[in-house]
Short mmCIF file of C-alpha atoms and ligand atoms in Angstrom, two decimals:
data_model
loop_
_atom_site.label_atom_id
_atom_site.label_comp_id
_atom_site.label_asym_id
_atom_site.label_seq_id
_atom_site.Cartn_x
_atom_site.Cartn_y
_atom_site.Cartn_z
CA MET A 1 87.63 84.97 -38.88
CA LEU A 2 86.61 81.54 -37.77
CA ASN A 3 88.50 80.05 -34.90
CA ARG A 4 89.43 76.39 -35.06
CA ARG A 5 86.81 75.28 -32.52
CA LYS A 6 84.02 77.16 -34.55
CA PHE A 7 85.45 75.76 -37.77
CA ILE A 8 85.44 72.14 -36.52
CA SER A 9 81.94 72.39 -35.27
CA ARG A 10 80.70 73.96 -38.41
CA SER A 11 82.44 71.17 -40.31
CA ALA A 12 80.68 68.53 -38.17
CA ILE A 13 77.31 70.08 -38.94
CA THR A 14 78.06 70.11 -42.54
CA SER A 15 78.99 66.49 -42.55
CA LEU A 16 75.75 65.64 -40.53
CA SER A 17 73.57 67.63 -42.97
CA VAL A 18 75.11 65.58 -45.92
CA LEU A 19 74.34 62.43 -44.10
CA PHE A 20 70.88 63.66 -43.14
CA GLY A 21 70.25 64.43 -46.83
CA THR A 22 70.26 60.69 -47.43
CA GLN A 23 67.34 60.35 -45.06
CA LEU A 24 65.46 62.97 -46.93
CA LEU A 25 65.94 61.00 -50.16
CA LYS A 26 63.65 58.36 -48.57
CA ASN A 27 60.87 60.97 -48.71
CA LYS A 28 59.55 60.63 -52.12
CA SER A 29 58.02 64.18 -52.26
CA TYR A 30 61.49 65.59 -51.82
CA ALA A 31 63.02 63.82 -54.78
CA SER A 32 62.97 64.84 -58.53
CA THR A 33 61.19 68.25 -58.12
CA THR A 34 62.00 68.81 -61.90
CA PRO A 35 60.53 66.27 -64.19
CA GLY A 36 62.85 64.56 -66.52
CA ASN A 37 61.86 62.46 -69.50
CA GLY A 38 64.51 59.87 -68.56
CA GLU A 39 65.89 60.12 -72.11
CA GLY A 40 68.59 62.55 -72.86
CA THR A 41 70.59 62.62 -76.07
CA LYS A 42 74.14 61.38 -76.49
CA PRO A 43 77.02 62.17 -77.20
CA LEU A 44 76.90 65.39 -75.48
CA VAL A 45 79.30 67.99 -73.91
CA ILE A 46 78.32 70.44 -71.15
CA SER A 47 80.64 72.98 -69.58
CA THR A 48 80.51 76.10 -67.47
CA TRP A 49 80.48 79.70 -68.66
CA ARG A 50 80.89 81.27 -72.07
CA HIS A 51 84.30 79.98 -72.46
CA GLY A 52 82.57 76.61 -72.59
CA ILE A 53 81.50 77.28 -76.24
CA PRO A 54 84.91 76.85 -77.86
CA ALA A 55 85.94 74.27 -75.34
CA ASN A 56 82.86 72.12 -76.17
CA GLU A 57 83.63 72.48 -79.88
CA GLU A 58 87.08 70.95 -79.31
CA ALA A 59 85.66 68.15 -77.03
CA MET A 60 82.87 67.21 -79.46
CA ARG A 61 85.54 67.07 -82.29
CA VAL A 62 87.42 64.44 -80.20
CA ILE A 63 84.23 62.41 -79.49
CA MET A 64 83.10 62.50 -83.15
CA GLU A 65 86.44 61.17 -84.18
CA GLY A 66 85.71 58.28 -81.85
CA GLY A 67 87.74 59.51 -78.86
CA ARG A 68 86.93 58.58 -75.27
CA ALA A 69 85.02 61.10 -73.12
CA VAL A 70 88.18 61.56 -70.91
CA GLU A 71 90.21 62.41 -74.04
CA ALA A 72 87.42 64.82 -75.03
CA VAL A 73 87.21 66.75 -71.74
CA GLU A 74 90.95 66.97 -71.46
CA ALA A 75 91.16 68.41 -74.99
CA GLY A 76 88.12 70.68 -74.43
CA VAL A 77 89.37 72.42 -71.26
CA ARG A 78 92.87 72.92 -72.66
CA VAL A 79 91.29 75.51 -74.94
CA PRO A 80 90.48 78.17 -72.27
CA GLU A 81 93.65 76.95 -70.39
CA GLY A 82 95.74 78.09 -73.44
CA ASP A 83 93.89 81.34 -74.11
CA PRO A 84 95.95 84.37 -72.78
CA ASP A 85 92.79 86.48 -72.74
CA ASN A 86 90.87 84.16 -70.41
CA MET A 87 91.59 85.58 -66.95
CA SER A 88 90.24 82.68 -64.87
CA VAL A 89 91.94 79.47 -66.25
CA GLY A 90 95.56 78.65 -67.18
CA LEU A 91 97.74 81.08 -69.08
CA GLY A 92 96.54 84.74 -68.24
CA GLY A 93 94.71 83.66 -65.12
CA LEU A 94 94.58 86.53 -62.51
CA PRO A 95 97.26 85.87 -59.91
CA ASP A 96 97.07 85.48 -56.07
CA ARG A 97 97.64 88.56 -53.92
CA ASP A 98 101.43 88.20 -54.24
CA GLY A 99 101.19 88.35 -58.13
CA LYS A 100 101.71 84.59 -58.62
CA VAL A 101 99.49 82.50 -60.94
CA THR A 102 98.65 79.24 -59.17
CA LEU A 103 96.51 76.67 -60.82
CA ASP A 104 94.12 73.79 -59.73
CA ALA A 105 92.74 71.01 -61.99
CA SER A 106 91.17 67.53 -61.75
CA ILE A 107 89.94 64.86 -64.20
CA MET A 108 87.99 61.75 -63.75
CA ASP A 109 87.25 58.93 -66.24
CA GLU A 110 84.56 56.30 -66.80
CA THR A 111 86.38 53.77 -64.66
CA GLY A 112 86.35 55.94 -61.60
CA ASN A 113 90.14 56.75 -62.05
CA CYS A 114 90.93 60.32 -61.12
CA GLY A 115 93.83 62.69 -60.87
CA SER A 116 94.44 66.22 -59.78
CA VAL A 117 97.01 68.94 -59.20
CA CYS A 118 96.75 71.98 -57.03
CA PHE A 119 98.82 75.08 -56.31
CA LEU A 120 100.74 74.39 -59.44
CA GLU A 121 102.71 77.29 -60.98
CA HIS A 122 104.25 77.78 -64.47
CA ILE A 123 102.43 75.15 -66.43
CA VAL A 124 99.90 76.23 -69.09
CA HIS A 125 97.88 72.99 -69.02
CA PRO A 126 97.39 71.71 -65.45
CA ILE A 127 94.64 69.48 -66.73
CA SER A 128 97.11 67.36 -68.69
CA VAL A 129 99.37 67.17 -65.65
CA ALA A 130 96.33 65.95 -63.69
CA ARG A 131 95.63 63.33 -66.35
CA LEU A 132 99.26 62.15 -66.13
CA VAL A 133 98.94 61.79 -62.35
CA MET A 134 95.79 59.71 -62.95
CA ASP A 135 97.36 57.60 -65.67
CA ASN A 136 100.95 57.14 -64.70
CA THR A 137 101.06 57.27 -60.83
CA PRO A 138 99.51 55.38 -58.06
CA HIS A 139 98.40 58.73 -56.54
CA ILE A 140 95.45 61.06 -56.98
CA MET A 141 96.72 64.54 -56.06
CA LEU A 142 100.05 66.28 -56.52
CA ALA A 143 100.59 69.82 -55.07
CA GLY A 144 102.81 72.80 -55.46
CA GLU A 145 106.55 72.26 -55.93
CA GLY A 146 106.06 68.52 -56.22
CA ALA A 147 103.40 68.86 -58.96
CA LEU A 148 105.68 71.17 -60.90
CA GLN A 149 108.67 68.85 -60.51
CA PHE A 150 106.49 66.02 -61.71
CA ALA A 151 105.20 68.10 -64.76
CA LEU A 152 108.80 69.17 -65.60
CA GLU A 153 110.03 65.56 -65.41
CA ASN A 154 107.39 64.56 -67.80
CA GLY A 155 108.24 67.03 -70.51
CA PHE A 156 105.99 70.06 -69.66
CA LYS A 157 107.56 73.48 -70.21
CA LYS A 158 108.07 75.96 -67.49
CA GLU A 159 106.36 79.32 -68.61
CA ASN A 160 105.48 82.75 -67.19
CA LEU A 161 101.58 82.55 -66.89
CA LEU A 162 101.31 86.24 -65.75
CA THR A 163 100.28 88.07 -68.93
CA PRO A 164 100.81 91.87 -69.10
CA LYS A 165 96.84 92.24 -68.92
CA ALA A 166 96.65 90.17 -65.77
CA LYS A 167 99.61 91.97 -64.20
CA LYS A 168 98.06 95.31 -64.88
CA ALA A 169 94.70 94.15 -63.24
CA TRP A 170 96.59 92.84 -60.16
CA GLU A 171 98.56 96.13 -59.96
CA GLU A 172 95.33 98.00 -60.01
CA TRP A 173 93.85 95.78 -57.33
CA LYS A 174 97.02 96.37 -55.18
CA LYS A 175 96.20 100.04 -55.00
CA LYS A 176 93.29 99.14 -52.71
CA ALA A 177 94.14 95.62 -51.92
CA LYS A 178 90.54 94.89 -50.75
CA TYR A 179 90.47 91.16 -50.09
CA GLU A 180 86.96 90.29 -51.41
CA PRO A 181 87.18 87.65 -53.96
CA VAL A 182 83.60 87.27 -55.30
CA PRO A 183 83.38 85.32 -58.53
CA ASN A 184 80.54 85.81 -61.01
CA ILE A 185 80.13 86.73 -64.68
CA GLU A 186 82.52 89.72 -64.28
CA ASN A 187 85.19 87.41 -62.72
CA HIS A 188 84.01 84.12 -64.15
CA ASP A 189 86.18 81.33 -62.90
CA THR A 190 86.61 77.75 -63.38
CA ILE A 191 85.77 75.67 -66.41
CA GLY A 192 84.19 72.46 -65.46
CA MET A 193 83.16 70.05 -68.25
CA LEU A 194 81.30 66.85 -68.57
CA ALA A 195 81.07 64.63 -71.54
CA ILE A 196 79.41 61.39 -72.79
CA ASP A 197 81.15 59.71 -75.74
CA GLN A 198 79.67 57.63 -78.49
CA LYS A 199 80.04 54.44 -76.36
CA GLY A 200 77.86 56.19 -73.70
CA ASN A 201 80.78 56.53 -71.20
CA LEU A 202 81.02 59.58 -68.91
CA SER A 203 84.04 61.75 -67.90
CA GLY A 204 84.74 65.16 -66.51
CA ALA A 205 87.42 67.74 -66.06
CA CYS A 206 87.65 70.93 -64.05
CA THR A 207 90.49 73.65 -64.24
CA THR A 208 90.95 77.10 -62.85
CA SER A 209 93.31 79.81 -61.64
CA GLY A 210 91.08 80.05 -58.55
CA LEU A 211 89.88 83.14 -56.94
CA ALA A 212 91.56 86.24 -58.06
CA TYR A 213 94.00 87.74 -55.44
CA LYS A 214 93.61 84.79 -53.22
CA ILE A 215 95.94 84.31 -50.19
CA ARG A 216 99.02 82.50 -51.48
CA GLY A 217 98.68 78.83 -51.06
CA ARG A 218 94.82 78.87 -51.13
CA VAL A 219 93.36 75.87 -53.04
CA GLY A 220 89.65 75.79 -54.04
CA ASP A 221 87.25 73.03 -54.96
CA SER A 222 88.31 72.32 -58.50
CA PRO A 223 91.12 69.87 -57.71
CA ILE A 224 89.20 68.21 -54.94
CA ILE A 225 87.45 65.04 -56.20
CA GLY A 226 83.95 65.13 -54.92
CA ALA A 227 83.88 68.84 -54.49
CA GLY A 228 84.67 70.54 -57.83
CA LEU A 229 84.15 67.38 -59.84
CA TYR A 230 82.72 63.88 -59.57
CA VAL A 231 81.83 61.31 -62.10
CA ASP A 232 80.24 57.81 -61.65
CA ASN A 233 79.86 56.13 -64.96
CA ASN A 234 76.80 54.16 -63.76
CA VAL A 235 74.97 57.27 -62.56
CA GLY A 236 76.20 60.64 -63.93
CA GLY A 237 78.57 63.50 -63.29
CA ALA A 238 78.65 66.95 -61.75
CA THR A 239 81.03 69.92 -61.69
CA ALA A 240 81.18 73.24 -59.97
CA THR A 241 82.21 76.73 -60.50
CA GLY A 242 82.19 79.75 -58.07
CA THR A 243 83.33 80.19 -54.49
CA GLY A 244 85.21 76.94 -53.82
CA GLU A 245 84.98 77.11 -50.06
CA LEU A 246 81.22 76.79 -50.34
CA VAL A 247 81.39 73.84 -52.68
CA ILE A 248 84.02 72.06 -50.52
CA ARG A 249 82.05 72.40 -47.28
CA THR A 250 79.05 70.84 -48.87
CA VAL A 251 80.96 68.28 -51.10
CA GLY A 252 78.82 69.56 -53.88
CA SER A 253 79.61 67.43 -56.95
CA PHE A 254 79.50 64.19 -54.99
CA LEU A 255 76.29 65.16 -53.40
CA ILE A 256 74.76 65.81 -56.83
CA VAL A 257 75.87 62.32 -58.03
CA GLU A 258 74.52 60.73 -55.01
CA LEU A 259 71.24 62.54 -55.23
CA MET A 260 70.97 61.30 -58.96
CA ARG A 261 71.79 57.81 -57.78
CA ASN A 262 68.79 58.04 -55.48
CA GLY A 263 66.34 59.12 -58.31
CA TYR A 264 66.89 62.82 -58.54
CA THR A 265 67.02 64.27 -62.02
CA PRO A 266 70.21 66.21 -62.75
CA GLN A 267 68.16 69.50 -62.43
CA ALA A 268 66.61 68.56 -59.12
CA ALA A 269 70.06 67.41 -57.86
CA CYS A 270 71.76 70.70 -58.80
CA GLU A 271 68.89 72.73 -57.10
CA GLU A 272 69.24 70.70 -53.96
CA ALA A 273 73.05 71.12 -53.84
CA VAL A 274 72.62 74.93 -54.16
CA ARG A 275 69.90 74.99 -51.54
CA ARG A 276 72.22 73.28 -49.01
CA ILE A 277 74.68 76.23 -49.54
CA ALA A 278 72.03 78.83 -49.47
CA ASN A 279 70.71 77.40 -46.12
CA ALA A 280 74.18 76.89 -44.55
CA ASN A 281 74.16 80.21 -42.57
CA ILE A 282 77.12 81.48 -44.54
CA PRO A 283 77.77 85.13 -43.81
CA ASP A 284 77.28 87.48 -46.86
CA ILE A 285 75.91 84.45 -48.83
CA HIS A 286 74.25 86.97 -51.33
CA LYS A 287 77.78 88.22 -52.39
CA HIS A 288 78.85 84.68 -53.43
CA GLN A 289 78.19 82.74 -56.61
CA VAL A 290 78.21 78.94 -56.98
CA GLY A 291 77.04 77.24 -60.08
CA TYR A 292 76.59 73.63 -60.77
CA ILE A 293 76.11 71.55 -63.96
CA ALA A 294 75.28 67.89 -64.10
CA VAL A 295 74.43 65.11 -66.55
CA ASN A 296 73.08 61.56 -65.87
CA LYS A 297 73.83 58.32 -67.66
CA ALA A 298 70.80 58.93 -69.92
CA GLY A 299 72.16 62.26 -71.12
CA GLU A 300 69.71 64.39 -69.31
CA THR A 301 71.31 67.64 -68.04
CA GLY A 302 70.75 70.08 -65.28
CA ALA A 303 72.29 73.33 -63.95
CA TYR A 304 71.56 75.77 -61.07
CA CYS A 305 73.29 78.55 -59.26
CA LEU A 306 73.02 80.87 -56.21
CA LYS A 307 72.23 84.15 -57.92
CA PRO A 308 71.83 85.45 -61.55
CA GLY A 309 74.70 85.54 -63.86
CA PHE A 310 75.72 81.90 -64.36
CA ASN A 311 75.51 80.32 -67.70
CA TYR A 312 76.82 77.15 -69.40
CA ALA A 313 77.46 75.79 -72.88
CA LEU A 314 75.62 72.67 -74.03
CA PHE A 315 76.67 70.83 -77.16
CA VAL A 316 74.09 68.32 -78.11
CA ASN A 317 72.31 67.19 -81.36
CA GLY A 318 74.84 69.15 -83.40
CA LYS A 319 74.16 72.44 -81.65
CA ASN A 320 76.57 74.17 -79.22
CA GLU A 321 74.55 76.76 -77.32
CA LEU A 322 74.95 79.05 -74.36
CA VAL A 323 72.25 78.58 -71.82
CA ASP A 324 71.34 80.87 -68.88
CA SER A 325 71.10 78.90 -65.57
CA ASP A 326 68.18 79.34 -63.30
CA ASN A 327 69.16 80.56 -59.76
CA TYR A 328 68.17 80.48 -56.19
CA PHE A 329 68.21 84.07 -54.99
CA LYS A 330 65.85 85.87 -57.37
N1 LIG B 401 85.78 77.40 -58.03
C1 LIG B 401 87.14 77.78 -58.12
C2 LIG B 401 87.74 78.11 -56.90
O1 LIG B 401 87.13 78.46 -55.97
O2 LIG B 401 89.00 78.13 -56.87
#
């Protein structure tokens, strides 16, 4: 376990390395290791994992009907949130170690407005609560009991999110109760989604039940603006999946957008953000997975992850396809 002093000094090192990265950007040879043609295609939707395919479908439907990107990403990620067979998002998500399903979500629009909820229970669509926090309050993040109260006051229904399938998996886990939450394809978590609408505006959404069997109260990267999600309509957007602690300590999505602002392609920016994690002296780093996806204002996309297994769904030019991400640890 990290003691507080070690934790603080590691955090300080992380902050310094983020700052130092801006110095590296001045070195041209460090930027844009993957060539981009500077011309992507729009509109587009990109999202993490296989559950991104039906989610993209819904998001693109909203865009083609003239909807805003923010409406599209909300509608898109509601698909896996409402799917009881999806064990990593919304209804049917695997619970914490006490058997409670707790959800995190965030959303960010083309004006830089953002909203999020964390440690939210009993609500199937946390992304829509996050959107309401963004649109109808002067705040950005609501947590736990307060987030639930806000949702109920705004007409959301209280439901039991622990499906029989998830309950059975938790009961199996309890037999050994080995606390080793390692997300990858077999326990694929978060859906993060980015979209560019017909007007060329960008938005993003991110929603998850977090790491399976986490300590009660644990919150990951997904609801933290800059970590699990970041969008700057003048530059691009990024979102993350995988071990949230590693994304938070490197402020991954913000880092990717800042790298793109400084000339990196989305691909090169994702690679650099993953490299930061890989080189951060994290114990058992090989056991962890982190995957990033990114898009720039021109509609170029990128993706990268720590180890094999991460894939993402890209809907562009009328085709919605699952793509395997390249990875750092071969
Ligand atoms: N990336 C999701 C989580 O760590 O909760």
